[in-house]
Amino acid sequence: MQTTPSPNSATGRRAFVLGTAGALAGLVASSADVLARPGAAYADGGRRPEHAHDRTKKRIERLIASMTLQEKVGQLFVNVVYGATAETEDPNNTSLYGVSTPAEVIAKYHLGGVIYFVWAHNVNDPVQVAGLSNGLQAAAIASGASIPLLLSADQEQGPIVRLGPPATQFPSSMGLAASRCPENSEVTARITGQELAAVGINQDNAPDADVNINPANPVIGVRSFGSNPKLVSTFVVEEVKGYQNEAHILATAKHFPGHGDTTVDSHTGIPVITHTREQWETIDAPPFEAAIKAGVGCIMTGHLVFPALDPSEDPATLSYPIVTGLLRDQLGFEGLVITDALTMAGVRQKYGDARIPVLALKAGCDLLLMPPLMDVAFDAVVGAVRDGEISESRLDESLRRILGWKFGSGIVCDPFVDVDKVNEIVGTPAHLARADEIADQVITLIKNDDDLLPLPDSISTVLVTGSGETALSTFVTEFDARGVTPTKVVTGTKPTDDMIAASVAAARLNDLVVVCTQNAWDTTTLDPEGRQQRLVHELVATGTPVVAIAISAPYDIAHFTEVSTFLADYAGNAVTTKACVRVMFGEVNPRGKLPVSIPTAADPKVTLYPYGWGLSYDPVLMSMGR
Protein backbone atom coordinates (compact mmCIF):
# COMPACT_ATOMS: atom_id res chain seq x y z
CA MET A 1 0.00 0.00 0.00
CA GLN A 2 1.26 3.43 -0.94
CA THR A 3 1.62 5.50 2.23
CA THR A 4 3.93 8.29 1.15
CA PRO A 5 4.40 10.49 4.22
CA SER A 6 4.19 14.22 4.30
CA PRO A 7 7.51 16.01 4.65
CA ASN A 8 5.96 17.53 7.78
CA SER A 9 3.60 15.03 9.34
CA ALA A 10 2.56 17.11 12.32
CA THR A 11 -1.13 17.44 12.92
CA GLY A 12 -2.82 20.48 11.58
CA ARG A 13 -0.73 20.71 8.40
CA ARG A 14 -3.87 20.51 6.24
CA ALA A 15 -5.66 23.36 7.99
CA PHE A 16 -7.43 25.78 5.69
CA VAL A 17 -5.75 29.11 5.50
CA LEU A 18 -9.25 30.51 5.30
CA GLY A 19 -11.61 30.39 8.21
CA THR A 20 -14.88 31.15 6.44
CA ALA A 21 -16.72 29.83 3.42
CA GLY A 22 -17.09 33.38 2.19
CA ALA A 23 -13.34 33.81 2.10
CA LEU A 24 -13.06 30.55 0.20
CA ALA A 25 -15.39 31.87 -2.46
CA GLY A 26 -13.10 34.88 -2.74
CA LEU A 27 -10.06 32.73 -3.37
CA VAL A 28 -11.71 30.72 -6.13
CA ALA A 29 -13.22 33.79 -7.78
CA SER A 30 -13.00 34.14 -11.51
CA SER A 31 -10.49 36.96 -11.64
CA ALA A 32 -7.02 37.32 -10.23
CA ASP A 33 -8.10 40.61 -8.70
CA VAL A 34 -10.38 38.78 -6.29
CA LEU A 35 -7.41 36.71 -5.16
CA ALA A 36 -5.78 39.96 -4.10
CA ARG A 37 -8.56 41.06 -1.77
CA PRO A 38 -6.96 41.98 1.55
CA GLY A 39 -7.97 40.82 4.95
CA ALA A 40 -9.19 37.21 4.51
CA ALA A 41 -9.19 35.33 7.78
CA TYR A 42 -6.78 32.67 8.93
CA ALA A 43 -8.28 29.53 10.43
CA ASP A 44 -7.40 30.86 13.89
CA GLY A 45 -9.44 34.02 13.30
CA GLY A 46 -6.51 36.31 12.65
CA ARG A 47 -6.27 38.55 9.60
CA ARG A 48 -4.20 37.59 6.63
CA PRO A 49 -1.61 40.21 5.63
CA GLU A 50 -2.34 41.87 2.31
CA HIS A 51 1.10 40.93 0.96
CA ALA A 52 0.29 37.23 1.41
CA HIS A 53 -2.65 37.63 -0.96
CA ASP A 54 -0.41 39.41 -3.41
CA ARG A 55 2.14 36.59 -3.19
CA THR A 56 -0.55 34.00 -3.79
CA LYS A 57 -1.84 35.89 -6.79
CA LYS A 58 1.64 36.22 -8.25
CA ARG A 59 2.45 32.55 -7.63
CA ILE A 60 -0.69 31.51 -9.48
CA GLU A 61 0.07 33.82 -12.41
CA ARG A 62 3.67 32.59 -12.60
CA LEU A 63 2.51 28.99 -12.48
CA ILE A 64 -0.05 29.48 -15.23
CA ALA A 65 2.54 31.24 -17.39
CA SER A 66 4.95 28.33 -16.97
CA MET A 67 2.45 25.59 -17.84
CA THR A 68 2.24 23.90 -21.20
CA LEU A 69 -1.13 23.75 -22.95
CA GLN A 70 -1.40 20.04 -22.11
CA GLU A 71 -0.70 20.72 -18.44
CA LYS A 72 -3.37 23.41 -18.37
CA VAL A 73 -5.95 21.20 -20.06
CA GLY A 74 -5.16 18.33 -17.69
CA GLN A 75 -6.09 20.47 -14.71
CA LEU A 76 -9.66 20.68 -16.03
CA PHE A 77 -10.31 16.94 -15.85
CA VAL A 78 -11.49 14.91 -12.87
CA ASN A 79 -11.31 11.20 -13.70
CA VAL A 80 -11.82 7.74 -12.29
CA VAL A 81 -8.71 5.65 -11.82
CA TYR A 82 -8.81 1.96 -10.99
CA GLY A 83 -6.85 0.51 -8.10
CA ALA A 84 -6.43 0.43 -4.34
CA THR A 85 -2.99 2.07 -4.51
CA ALA A 86 -1.32 4.48 -6.87
CA GLU A 87 0.83 1.64 -8.20
CA THR A 88 -1.91 -0.97 -8.65
CA GLU A 89 -2.01 -2.37 -12.17
CA ASP A 90 -5.58 -2.71 -13.42
CA PRO A 91 -6.75 -3.70 -16.92
CA ASN A 92 -9.49 -1.07 -16.72
CA ASN A 93 -6.82 1.64 -16.66
CA THR A 94 -5.16 0.08 -19.68
CA SER A 95 -8.38 -0.13 -21.70
CA LEU A 96 -9.48 3.41 -20.83
CA TYR A 97 -6.19 5.28 -20.71
CA GLY A 98 -3.52 3.11 -22.31
CA VAL A 99 -1.48 2.88 -19.10
CA SER A 100 -1.90 0.42 -16.27
CA THR A 101 -1.61 2.23 -12.91
CA PRO A 102 -3.36 5.24 -11.37
CA ALA A 103 -0.02 7.02 -11.05
CA GLU A 104 0.60 6.58 -14.77
CA VAL A 105 -2.87 7.93 -15.60
CA ILE A 106 -2.15 11.07 -13.59
CA ALA A 107 1.24 11.53 -15.25
CA LYS A 108 -0.13 10.99 -18.77
CA TYR A 109 -2.88 13.59 -18.53
CA HIS A 110 -1.57 15.93 -15.79
CA LEU A 111 -4.94 15.41 -14.11
CA GLY A 112 -6.49 18.08 -11.94
CA GLY A 113 -8.57 15.66 -9.91
CA VAL A 114 -9.62 12.09 -9.19
CA ILE A 115 -12.99 10.87 -7.97
CA TYR A 116 -13.24 7.73 -5.82
CA PHE A 117 -15.66 4.84 -6.26
CA VAL A 118 -16.06 1.44 -4.65
CA TRP A 119 -16.44 -0.19 -8.06
CA ALA A 120 -13.08 1.28 -9.11
CA HIS A 121 -11.48 -0.53 -6.14
CA ASN A 122 -10.52 2.81 -4.56
CA VAL A 123 -12.39 2.38 -1.29
CA ASN A 124 -11.74 -0.70 0.82
CA ASP A 125 -11.07 0.75 4.27
CA PRO A 126 -10.06 4.16 5.63
CA VAL A 127 -6.36 3.41 6.04
CA GLN A 128 -6.17 2.08 2.48
CA VAL A 129 -7.94 5.18 1.14
CA ALA A 130 -5.49 7.44 2.97
CA GLY A 131 -2.58 5.54 1.44
CA LEU A 132 -4.14 5.79 -2.01
CA SER A 133 -4.63 9.53 -1.58
CA ASN A 134 -1.01 10.05 -0.58
CA GLY A 135 0.18 7.95 -3.50
CA LEU A 136 -1.94 9.85 -6.00
CA GLN A 137 -0.77 13.19 -4.64
CA ALA A 138 2.85 12.06 -4.86
CA ALA A 139 2.26 11.08 -8.49
CA ALA A 140 0.73 14.48 -9.25
CA ILE A 141 3.60 16.36 -7.64
CA ALA A 142 6.14 14.26 -9.52
CA SER A 143 4.66 15.02 -12.92
CA GLY A 144 3.89 17.98 -15.14
CA ALA A 145 3.47 21.25 -13.29
CA SER A 146 3.64 19.50 -9.89
CA ILE A 147 0.13 20.54 -8.85
CA PRO A 148 -1.71 18.47 -6.20
CA LEU A 149 -5.07 16.89 -6.98
CA LEU A 150 -8.63 17.57 -6.05
CA LEU A 151 -9.64 14.21 -4.55
CA SER A 152 -13.39 13.86 -4.41
CA ALA A 153 -16.21 11.47 -3.57
CA ASP A 154 -20.00 11.39 -3.50
CA GLN A 155 -20.46 11.15 0.26
CA GLU A 156 -23.99 12.57 0.49
CA GLN A 157 -24.88 10.20 3.36
CA GLY A 158 -28.01 8.09 3.51
CA PRO A 159 -27.96 5.69 0.56
CA ILE A 160 -25.29 7.64 -1.37
CA VAL A 161 -21.91 6.96 0.21
CA ARG A 162 -18.51 5.84 -1.04
CA LEU A 163 -16.76 5.53 2.32
CA GLY A 164 -18.86 2.98 4.21
CA PRO A 165 -18.44 1.62 7.73
CA PRO A 166 -16.32 1.93 9.82
CA ALA A 167 -16.66 5.55 8.66
CA THR A 168 -19.59 7.26 10.36
CA GLN A 169 -22.88 6.86 8.50
CA PHE A 170 -25.71 9.39 8.79
CA PRO A 171 -29.32 9.71 7.66
CA SER A 172 -30.06 10.95 4.16
CA SER A 173 -30.62 14.62 3.41
CA MET A 174 -34.40 14.15 3.45
CA GLY A 175 -34.05 12.40 6.79
CA LEU A 176 -32.03 15.26 8.23
CA ALA A 177 -34.71 17.71 7.12
CA ALA A 178 -37.37 15.52 8.75
CA SER A 179 -35.69 16.31 12.06
CA ARG A 180 -36.39 20.02 11.41
CA CYS A 181 -33.11 20.77 13.21
CA PRO A 182 -30.66 22.58 10.87
CA GLU A 183 -27.82 21.95 13.31
CA ASN A 184 -28.08 18.26 12.44
CA SER A 185 -27.13 19.13 8.88
CA GLU A 186 -24.11 21.12 10.00
CA VAL A 187 -22.95 18.35 12.35
CA THR A 188 -23.40 15.70 9.65
CA ALA A 189 -21.33 17.69 7.17
CA ARG A 190 -18.69 18.55 9.76
CA ILE A 191 -18.13 14.95 10.85
CA THR A 192 -18.40 13.60 7.31
CA GLY A 193 -15.94 16.22 6.11
CA GLN A 194 -13.49 15.58 8.92
CA GLU A 195 -13.46 11.88 8.15
CA LEU A 196 -13.06 12.48 4.41
CA ALA A 197 -10.21 14.91 5.07
CA ALA A 198 -8.51 12.33 7.29
CA VAL A 199 -8.26 9.94 4.33
CA GLY A 200 -7.15 12.63 1.90
CA ILE A 201 -10.45 13.47 0.22
CA ASN A 202 -10.56 17.25 -0.07
CA GLN A 203 -13.86 17.68 -1.93
CA ASP A 204 -17.29 16.23 -1.27
CA ASN A 205 -19.87 16.29 -4.04
CA ALA A 206 -22.52 17.40 -1.59
CA PRO A 207 -24.92 18.88 -0.55
CA ASP A 208 -27.77 18.19 -2.93
CA ALA A 209 -29.57 21.52 -3.44
CA ASP A 210 -32.44 20.16 -5.54
CA VAL A 211 -36.02 20.81 -4.38
CA ASN A 212 -37.78 17.45 -4.78
CA ILE A 213 -41.33 18.56 -5.61
CA ASN A 214 -42.01 15.55 -7.85
CA PRO A 215 -42.77 12.34 -5.92
CA ALA A 216 -42.04 10.35 -9.09
CA ASN A 217 -38.47 11.65 -9.32
CA PRO A 218 -36.38 8.50 -9.91
CA VAL A 219 -32.93 9.94 -9.27
CA ILE A 220 -33.12 12.58 -6.51
CA GLY A 221 -35.70 11.55 -3.88
CA VAL A 222 -34.13 11.31 -0.42
CA ARG A 223 -30.94 12.93 -1.71
CA SER A 224 -32.91 16.19 -1.52
CA PHE A 225 -33.77 17.86 1.77
CA GLY A 226 -37.40 18.09 0.69
CA SER A 227 -40.04 19.89 -1.34
CA ASN A 228 -39.99 23.29 0.39
CA PRO A 229 -37.42 25.71 -1.06
CA LYS A 230 -36.96 27.52 2.25
CA LEU A 231 -36.39 24.27 4.16
CA VAL A 232 -33.96 23.01 1.52
CA SER A 233 -32.09 26.32 1.52
CA THR A 234 -31.68 26.29 5.29
CA PHE A 235 -30.25 22.77 5.40
CA VAL A 236 -28.02 23.31 2.35
CA VAL A 237 -26.44 26.35 4.01
CA GLU A 238 -25.71 24.36 7.17
CA GLU A 239 -23.99 21.64 5.18
CA VAL A 240 -21.88 24.18 3.32
CA LYS A 241 -20.80 25.58 6.68
CA GLY A 242 -20.05 22.13 8.06
CA TYR A 243 -17.93 21.06 5.12
CA GLN A 244 -16.05 24.27 4.50
CA ASN A 245 -15.92 26.20 7.78
CA GLU A 246 -15.58 23.25 10.13
CA ALA A 247 -14.09 20.33 8.17
CA HIS A 248 -12.12 22.52 5.75
CA ILE A 249 -12.97 20.62 2.57
CA LEU A 250 -14.67 21.85 -0.59
CA ALA A 251 -18.47 21.57 -0.69
CA THR A 252 -20.30 21.10 -3.99
CA ALA A 253 -23.94 22.17 -4.32
CA LYS A 254 -25.79 20.26 -7.04
CA HIS A 255 -27.46 19.89 -9.60
CA PHE A 256 -27.79 23.40 -11.07
CA PRO A 257 -30.24 24.76 -12.21
CA GLY A 258 -32.36 22.20 -10.30
CA HIS A 259 -33.13 18.50 -10.73
CA GLY A 260 -36.09 18.20 -8.38
CA ASP A 261 -39.03 18.05 -10.78
CA THR A 262 -38.39 15.27 -13.28
CA THR A 263 -39.51 11.73 -13.95
CA VAL A 264 -36.37 10.92 -15.97
CA ASP A 265 -33.03 9.82 -14.54
CA SER A 266 -30.24 11.80 -16.22
CA HIS A 267 -28.01 8.74 -15.98
CA THR A 268 -30.21 7.03 -18.57
CA GLY A 269 -32.08 9.81 -20.39
CA ILE A 270 -32.53 13.56 -20.77
CA PRO A 271 -34.80 15.12 -18.14
CA VAL A 272 -36.84 18.08 -19.33
CA ILE A 273 -37.82 20.58 -16.63
CA THR A 274 -41.04 22.34 -17.64
CA HIS A 275 -40.95 25.08 -15.01
CA THR A 276 -41.41 28.65 -16.12
CA ARG A 277 -38.72 31.21 -15.43
CA GLU A 278 -40.81 32.48 -12.51
CA GLN A 279 -41.19 28.96 -11.09
CA TRP A 280 -37.43 28.45 -11.35
CA GLU A 281 -36.84 31.66 -9.44
CA THR A 282 -39.21 30.66 -6.63
CA ILE A 283 -38.67 26.87 -6.46
CA ASP A 284 -35.32 25.78 -7.86
CA ALA A 285 -33.07 28.81 -7.50
CA PRO A 286 -33.35 29.66 -3.76
CA PRO A 287 -31.15 26.82 -2.42
CA PHE A 288 -28.39 27.68 -4.89
CA GLU A 289 -28.69 31.37 -4.08
CA ALA A 290 -28.44 30.53 -0.38
CA ALA A 291 -25.43 28.28 -0.96
CA ILE A 292 -23.67 31.02 -2.93
CA LYS A 293 -24.41 33.56 -0.20
CA ALA A 294 -22.95 31.08 2.33
CA GLY A 295 -19.77 30.90 0.23
CA VAL A 296 -20.04 27.47 -1.36
CA GLY A 297 -16.85 26.84 -3.29
CA CYS A 298 -18.19 24.62 -6.07
CA ILE A 299 -21.46 24.02 -7.91
CA MET A 300 -22.21 20.99 -10.06
CA THR A 301 -24.34 21.31 -13.17
CA GLY A 302 -27.17 18.94 -14.03
CA HIS A 303 -27.58 17.18 -17.35
CA LEU A 304 -31.11 18.42 -17.88
CA VAL A 305 -32.97 20.51 -20.41
CA PHE A 306 -34.73 23.62 -19.10
CA PRO A 307 -36.46 25.33 -22.05
CA ALA A 308 -37.58 28.36 -20.06
CA LEU A 309 -33.94 29.10 -19.23
CA ASP A 310 -32.42 28.14 -22.58
CA PRO A 311 -34.72 27.75 -25.61
CA SER A 312 -31.96 25.91 -27.52
CA GLU A 313 -32.74 22.92 -25.30
CA ASP A 314 -29.06 22.18 -24.78
CA PRO A 315 -28.41 20.30 -21.52
CA ALA A 316 -27.67 22.78 -18.73
CA THR A 317 -24.07 21.55 -18.51
CA LEU A 318 -23.52 22.76 -22.08
CA SER A 319 -25.65 25.91 -21.88
CA TYR A 320 -23.96 29.33 -21.85
CA PRO A 321 -27.25 31.07 -20.90
CA ILE A 322 -27.58 28.80 -17.85
CA VAL A 323 -23.99 28.40 -16.63
CA THR A 324 -22.69 31.85 -17.44
CA GLY A 325 -25.89 33.88 -17.89
CA LEU A 326 -27.67 32.62 -14.78
CA LEU A 327 -25.12 31.09 -12.46
CA ARG A 328 -22.23 33.45 -13.06
CA ASP A 329 -23.88 36.72 -14.08
CA GLN A 330 -27.30 36.71 -12.41
CA LEU A 331 -26.50 34.80 -9.21
CA GLY A 332 -22.97 36.15 -8.99
CA PHE A 333 -21.21 32.82 -8.43
CA GLU A 334 -17.43 33.19 -8.63
CA GLY A 335 -16.39 29.72 -7.55
CA LEU A 336 -15.71 26.47 -9.36
CA VAL A 337 -18.29 24.95 -11.69
CA ILE A 338 -17.99 21.20 -12.23
CA THR A 339 -20.02 19.13 -14.64
CA ASP A 340 -21.90 16.07 -13.55
CA ALA A 341 -20.35 12.88 -14.93
CA LEU A 342 -19.91 13.15 -18.69
CA THR A 343 -20.57 9.43 -19.02
CA MET A 344 -24.27 10.03 -18.34
CA ALA A 345 -26.87 9.74 -21.09
CA GLY A 346 -28.39 13.11 -20.22
CA VAL A 347 -25.40 14.94 -21.72
CA ARG A 348 -24.46 12.54 -24.53
CA GLN A 349 -27.59 12.24 -26.64
CA LYS A 350 -27.40 15.55 -28.52
CA TYR A 351 -23.64 15.89 -29.06
CA GLY A 352 -20.70 13.56 -29.56
CA ASP A 353 -18.07 12.84 -26.95
CA ALA A 354 -15.54 15.11 -28.68
CA ARG A 355 -17.85 18.13 -28.57
CA ILE A 356 -19.18 17.77 -25.04
CA PRO A 357 -16.07 18.89 -23.08
CA VAL A 358 -15.52 21.81 -25.46
CA LEU A 359 -19.13 22.96 -25.17
CA ALA A 360 -19.03 22.59 -21.37
CA LEU A 361 -16.02 24.88 -21.18
CA LYS A 362 -17.60 27.38 -23.56
CA ALA A 363 -20.72 27.32 -21.38
CA GLY A 364 -18.63 28.36 -18.38
CA CYS A 365 -17.72 25.12 -16.61
CA ASP A 366 -14.27 24.73 -15.04
CA LEU A 367 -13.98 21.04 -14.19
CA LEU A 368 -14.93 18.18 -16.52
CA LEU A 369 -15.98 15.08 -14.61
CA MET A 370 -15.43 11.57 -15.95
CA PRO A 371 -15.41 11.86 -19.74
CA PRO A 372 -16.14 8.41 -21.20
CA LEU A 373 -13.26 8.57 -23.70
CA MET A 374 -10.42 10.49 -22.09
CA ASP A 375 -8.14 10.65 -25.11
CA VAL A 376 -10.98 11.98 -27.24
CA ALA A 377 -11.99 14.58 -24.64
CA PHE A 378 -8.43 15.69 -23.89
CA ASP A 379 -7.47 16.03 -27.55
CA ALA A 380 -10.72 17.85 -28.30
CA VAL A 381 -10.02 20.54 -25.71
CA VAL A 382 -6.39 20.92 -26.77
CA GLY A 383 -7.53 21.19 -30.37
CA ALA A 384 -10.23 23.75 -29.54
CA VAL A 385 -7.63 25.97 -27.87
CA ARG A 386 -5.15 25.60 -30.71
CA ASP A 387 -7.87 26.36 -33.27
CA GLY A 388 -9.06 29.41 -31.36
CA GLU A 389 -12.53 28.07 -30.55
CA ILE A 390 -11.56 28.37 -26.88
CA SER A 391 -9.19 31.21 -26.15
CA GLU A 392 -6.22 30.58 -23.90
CA SER A 393 -7.43 33.47 -21.75
CA ARG A 394 -10.71 31.55 -21.21
CA LEU A 395 -8.67 28.51 -20.28
CA ASP A 396 -6.67 30.58 -17.83
CA GLU A 397 -9.87 31.84 -16.17
CA SER A 398 -10.68 28.28 -15.13
CA LEU A 399 -7.07 27.69 -14.13
CA ARG A 400 -7.18 30.69 -11.79
CA ARG A 401 -10.29 29.33 -10.10
CA ILE A 402 -8.88 25.81 -9.80
CA LEU A 403 -5.48 26.92 -8.57
CA GLY A 404 -7.05 29.56 -6.35
CA TRP A 405 -8.80 26.85 -4.40
CA LYS A 406 -5.79 24.54 -4.36
CA PHE A 407 -3.56 27.29 -2.99
CA GLY A 408 -6.23 28.66 -0.66
CA SER A 409 -7.04 25.29 0.83
CA GLY A 410 -3.44 24.55 1.71
CA ILE A 411 -3.08 21.40 -0.39
CA VAL A 412 -0.41 22.99 -2.57
CA CYS A 413 1.79 23.44 0.48
CA ASP A 414 0.91 20.09 2.01
CA PRO A 415 -1.26 17.60 0.11
CA PHE A 416 -0.55 14.56 2.30
CA VAL A 417 -2.40 13.01 5.24
CA ASP A 418 -1.06 11.13 8.23
CA VAL A 419 -2.02 7.50 7.70
CA ASP A 420 -1.20 6.66 11.32
CA LYS A 421 -3.88 9.06 12.58
CA VAL A 422 -6.76 7.86 10.37
CA ASN A 423 -8.27 5.57 12.98
CA GLU A 424 -8.18 8.35 15.55
CA ILE A 425 -10.59 10.38 13.40
CA VAL A 426 -12.71 8.04 11.28
CA GLY A 427 -15.66 6.31 12.95
CA THR A 428 -14.78 7.34 16.49
CA PRO A 429 -17.19 6.50 19.32
CA ALA A 430 -18.04 10.20 19.64
CA HIS A 431 -18.88 10.46 15.94
CA LEU A 432 -20.98 7.30 15.99
CA ALA A 433 -22.86 8.46 19.08
CA ARG A 434 -23.64 11.79 17.43
CA ALA A 435 -24.99 9.98 14.38
CA ASP A 436 -27.30 7.92 16.63
CA GLU A 437 -28.57 11.07 18.34
CA ILE A 438 -29.40 12.63 14.99
CA ALA A 439 -31.06 9.47 13.65
CA ASP A 440 -33.39 9.39 16.67
CA GLN A 441 -34.78 12.75 15.52
CA VAL A 442 -35.34 11.62 11.95
CA ILE A 443 -37.73 8.67 12.16
CA THR A 444 -41.22 9.72 11.09
CA LEU A 445 -44.29 7.87 12.33
CA ILE A 446 -46.80 8.46 9.56
CA LYS A 447 -49.52 6.02 10.55
CA ASN A 448 -50.33 4.19 13.79
CA ASP A 449 -54.06 3.55 13.45
CA ASP A 450 -54.16 0.45 15.65
CA ASP A 451 -51.79 1.86 18.29
CA LEU A 452 -49.45 -1.03 17.57
CA LEU A 453 -46.50 1.17 18.46
CA PRO A 454 -44.80 1.24 20.88
CA LEU A 455 -44.71 -2.55 20.65
CA PRO A 456 -46.39 -4.46 23.48
CA ASP A 457 -44.44 -6.90 25.63
CA SER A 458 -46.50 -9.76 24.17
CA ILE A 459 -44.48 -9.68 20.94
CA SER A 460 -42.01 -12.55 21.14
CA THR A 461 -41.37 -13.41 17.47
CA VAL A 462 -41.03 -11.24 14.38
CA LEU A 463 -40.73 -11.76 10.64
CA VAL A 464 -38.35 -9.26 9.02
CA THR A 465 -38.81 -9.15 5.26
CA GLY A 466 -38.71 -6.96 2.19
CA SER A 467 -35.93 -4.92 0.61
CA GLY A 468 -32.58 -3.69 1.88
CA GLU A 469 -30.06 -6.25 3.13
CA THR A 470 -28.44 -3.83 5.57
CA ALA A 471 -31.76 -2.78 7.05
CA LEU A 472 -33.07 -6.33 7.36
CA SER A 473 -29.88 -7.67 8.94
CA THR A 474 -29.81 -4.77 11.39
CA PHE A 475 -33.44 -5.38 12.34
CA VAL A 476 -32.60 -9.04 13.03
CA THR A 477 -29.71 -8.08 15.30
CA GLU A 478 -31.66 -5.41 17.17
CA PHE A 479 -34.79 -7.50 17.73
CA ASP A 480 -32.71 -10.43 18.91
CA ALA A 481 -30.89 -8.17 21.38
CA ARG A 482 -34.27 -7.21 22.86
CA GLY A 483 -35.39 -10.79 23.36
CA VAL A 484 -37.64 -11.01 20.28
CA THR A 485 -36.85 -13.99 18.05
CA PRO A 486 -36.46 -12.89 14.42
CA THR A 487 -36.96 -14.70 11.13
CA LYS A 488 -35.58 -13.06 7.99
CA VAL A 489 -36.84 -13.44 4.41
CA VAL A 490 -35.11 -11.16 1.92
CA THR A 491 -37.27 -10.34 -1.11
CA GLY A 492 -35.55 -7.32 -2.67
CA THR A 493 -37.24 -4.69 -4.80
CA LYS A 494 -38.74 -7.24 -7.23
CA PRO A 495 -39.92 -10.15 -5.08
CA THR A 496 -40.68 -13.34 -6.97
CA ASP A 497 -43.81 -15.41 -6.41
CA ASP A 498 -41.76 -17.87 -4.34
CA MET A 499 -40.36 -15.05 -2.18
CA ILE A 500 -43.79 -13.62 -1.56
CA ALA A 501 -45.14 -17.07 -0.70
CA ALA A 502 -42.27 -17.68 1.73
CA SER A 503 -42.86 -14.34 3.44
CA VAL A 504 -46.60 -14.95 3.75
CA ALA A 505 -46.04 -18.42 5.20
CA ALA A 506 -43.56 -17.04 7.73
CA ALA A 507 -45.89 -14.18 8.63
CA ARG A 508 -48.52 -16.65 9.80
CA LEU A 509 -46.01 -18.18 12.22
CA ASN A 510 -44.94 -14.93 13.89
CA ASP A 511 -46.41 -12.35 16.25
CA LEU A 512 -45.34 -9.39 14.13
CA VAL A 513 -44.23 -8.56 10.59
CA VAL A 514 -41.76 -5.80 9.75
CA VAL A 515 -41.61 -5.22 6.01
CA CYS A 516 -39.17 -2.79 4.44
CA THR A 517 -40.09 -1.20 1.13
CA GLN A 518 -37.77 0.73 -1.15
CA ASN A 519 -39.47 3.12 -3.57
CA ALA A 520 -42.38 0.74 -4.02
CA TRP A 521 -44.16 3.64 -5.74
CA ASP A 522 -41.80 3.28 -8.72
CA THR A 523 -43.59 0.87 -11.03
CA THR A 524 -41.98 2.43 -14.10
CA THR A 525 -38.32 1.50 -13.63
CA LEU A 526 -37.51 -0.10 -10.28
CA ASP A 527 -40.46 -2.48 -9.85
CA PRO A 528 -42.51 -2.47 -13.06
CA GLU A 529 -44.92 -5.17 -11.90
CA GLY A 530 -45.53 -3.60 -8.51
CA ARG A 531 -44.37 -6.70 -6.70
CA GLN A 532 -43.33 -4.87 -3.52
CA GLN A 533 -46.87 -3.55 -3.28
CA ARG A 534 -48.23 -7.06 -3.79
CA LEU A 535 -45.95 -8.37 -1.02
CA VAL A 536 -47.35 -5.86 1.47
CA HIS A 537 -50.95 -6.51 0.41
CA GLU A 538 -50.54 -10.24 0.98
CA LEU A 539 -48.74 -9.78 4.31
CA VAL A 540 -51.56 -7.58 5.61
CA ALA A 541 -54.08 -10.18 4.46
CA THR A 542 -52.55 -12.79 6.82
CA GLY A 543 -53.98 -10.93 9.82
CA THR A 544 -50.60 -10.75 11.55
CA PRO A 545 -49.85 -7.17 12.65
CA VAL A 546 -47.66 -5.45 10.05
CA VAL A 547 -45.29 -2.51 10.43
CA ALA A 548 -44.27 -1.20 7.01
CA ILE A 549 -41.13 0.94 6.82
CA ALA A 550 -40.09 3.06 3.86
CA ILE A 551 -36.30 2.81 3.75
CA SER A 552 -36.11 5.40 0.98
CA ALA A 553 -38.66 8.03 -0.06
CA PRO A 554 -41.80 7.99 2.10
CA TYR A 555 -44.31 7.91 -0.77
CA ASP A 556 -44.84 4.12 -0.60
CA ILE A 557 -47.75 4.27 1.87
CA ALA A 558 -50.03 5.60 -0.89
CA HIS A 559 -49.88 2.19 -2.56
CA PHE A 560 -50.89 0.04 0.41
CA THR A 561 -53.11 2.23 2.52
CA GLU A 562 -54.58 -0.78 4.32
CA VAL A 563 -51.37 -0.99 6.40
CA SER A 564 -52.21 0.34 9.84
CA THR A 565 -48.63 1.17 10.90
CA PHE A 566 -46.12 2.99 8.73
CA LEU A 567 -42.72 4.53 9.43
CA ALA A 568 -40.25 6.39 7.25
CA ASP A 569 -36.51 6.26 7.92
CA TYR A 570 -35.40 7.74 4.56
CA ALA A 571 -32.17 5.74 4.26
CA GLY A 572 -32.23 2.06 5.24
CA ASN A 573 -28.70 2.12 6.59
CA ALA A 574 -27.71 0.74 9.97
CA VAL A 575 -27.90 4.03 11.86
CA THR A 576 -31.49 4.80 10.80
CA THR A 577 -32.60 1.18 11.18
CA LYS A 578 -31.39 1.12 14.78
CA ALA A 579 -33.27 4.35 15.41
CA CYS A 580 -36.39 2.73 13.93
CA VAL A 581 -36.10 -0.10 16.42
CA ARG A 582 -35.71 2.32 19.31
CA VAL A 583 -38.86 4.09 18.15
CA MET A 584 -40.77 0.83 17.76
CA PHE A 585 -39.93 -0.26 21.30
CA GLY A 586 -40.77 3.13 22.77
CA GLU A 587 -37.21 3.84 23.78
CA VAL A 588 -37.43 7.01 21.70
CA ASN A 589 -40.49 9.09 20.93
CA PRO A 590 -40.76 9.68 17.16
CA ARG A 591 -40.15 13.32 16.27
CA GLY A 592 -39.71 13.36 12.50
CA LYS A 593 -41.96 15.52 10.33
CA LEU A 594 -42.45 14.92 6.62
CA PRO A 595 -40.23 17.23 4.53
CA VAL A 596 -42.47 16.44 1.54
CA SER A 597 -46.16 15.82 1.06
CA ILE A 598 -47.37 12.35 0.10
CA PRO A 599 -49.99 12.28 -2.67
CA THR A 600 -52.56 9.56 -3.23
CA ALA A 601 -51.72 6.82 -5.69
CA ALA A 602 -54.76 7.61 -7.80
CA ASP A 603 -54.18 11.35 -8.18
CA PRO A 604 -50.83 13.08 -7.52
CA LYS A 605 -52.70 16.36 -7.04
CA VAL A 606 -54.57 15.00 -4.01
CA THR A 607 -52.64 14.94 -0.73
CA LEU A 608 -52.75 11.84 1.44
CA TYR A 609 -50.34 13.08 4.12
CA PRO A 610 -49.31 16.75 4.15
CA TYR A 611 -45.90 18.34 4.44
CA GLY A 612 -45.06 18.53 8.14
CA TRP A 613 -47.07 15.43 9.12
CA GLY A 614 -45.63 13.23 11.83
CA LEU A 615 -47.07 11.45 14.88
CA SER A 616 -45.64 11.04 18.36
CA TYR A 617 -46.53 8.72 21.22
CA ASP A 618 -48.68 9.56 24.17
CA PRO A 619 -46.16 10.20 26.99
CA VAL A 620 -48.38 8.17 29.33
CA LEU A 621 -47.98 5.07 27.16
CA MET A 622 -44.23 5.54 27.03
CA SER A 623 -44.02 5.88 30.81
CA MET A 624 -45.93 2.59 31.11
CA GLY A 625 -43.50 0.82 28.80
CA ARG A 626 -45.93 0.97 25.88
Tab-separated table of C-alpha atoms in Angstrom, residues 34 117 129 148 204 284 286 314 319 353 378 403 443 508 524 530 555 571 601 617:
chain	number	residue	atom	x	y	z
A	34	VAL	CA	-10.378	38.778	-6.293
A	117	PHE	CA	-15.664	4.840	-6.261
A	129	VAL	CA	-7.935	5.180	1.144
A	148	PRO	CA	-1.709	18.470	-6.204
A	204	ASP	CA	-17.294	16.227	-1.266
A	284	ASP	CA	-35.317	25.775	-7.863
A	286	PRO	CA	-33.352	29.663	-3.763
A	314	ASP	CA	-29.062	22.176	-24.779
A	319	SER	CA	-25.648	25.908	-21.876
A	353	ASP	CA	-18.067	12.843	-26.945
A	378	PHE	CA	-8.430	15.691	-23.889
A	403	LEU	CA	-5.483	26.923	-8.574
A	443	ILE	CA	-37.733	8.674	12.165
A	508	ARG	CA	-48.522	-16.651	9.796
A	524	THR	CA	-41.976	2.427	-14.102
A	530	GLY	CA	-45.533	-3.595	-8.506
A	555	TYR	CA	-44.306	7.914	-0.771
A	571	ALA	CA	-32.174	5.736	4.264
A	601	ALA	CA	-51.724	6.818	-5.688
A	617	TYR	CA	-46.528	8.717	21.223
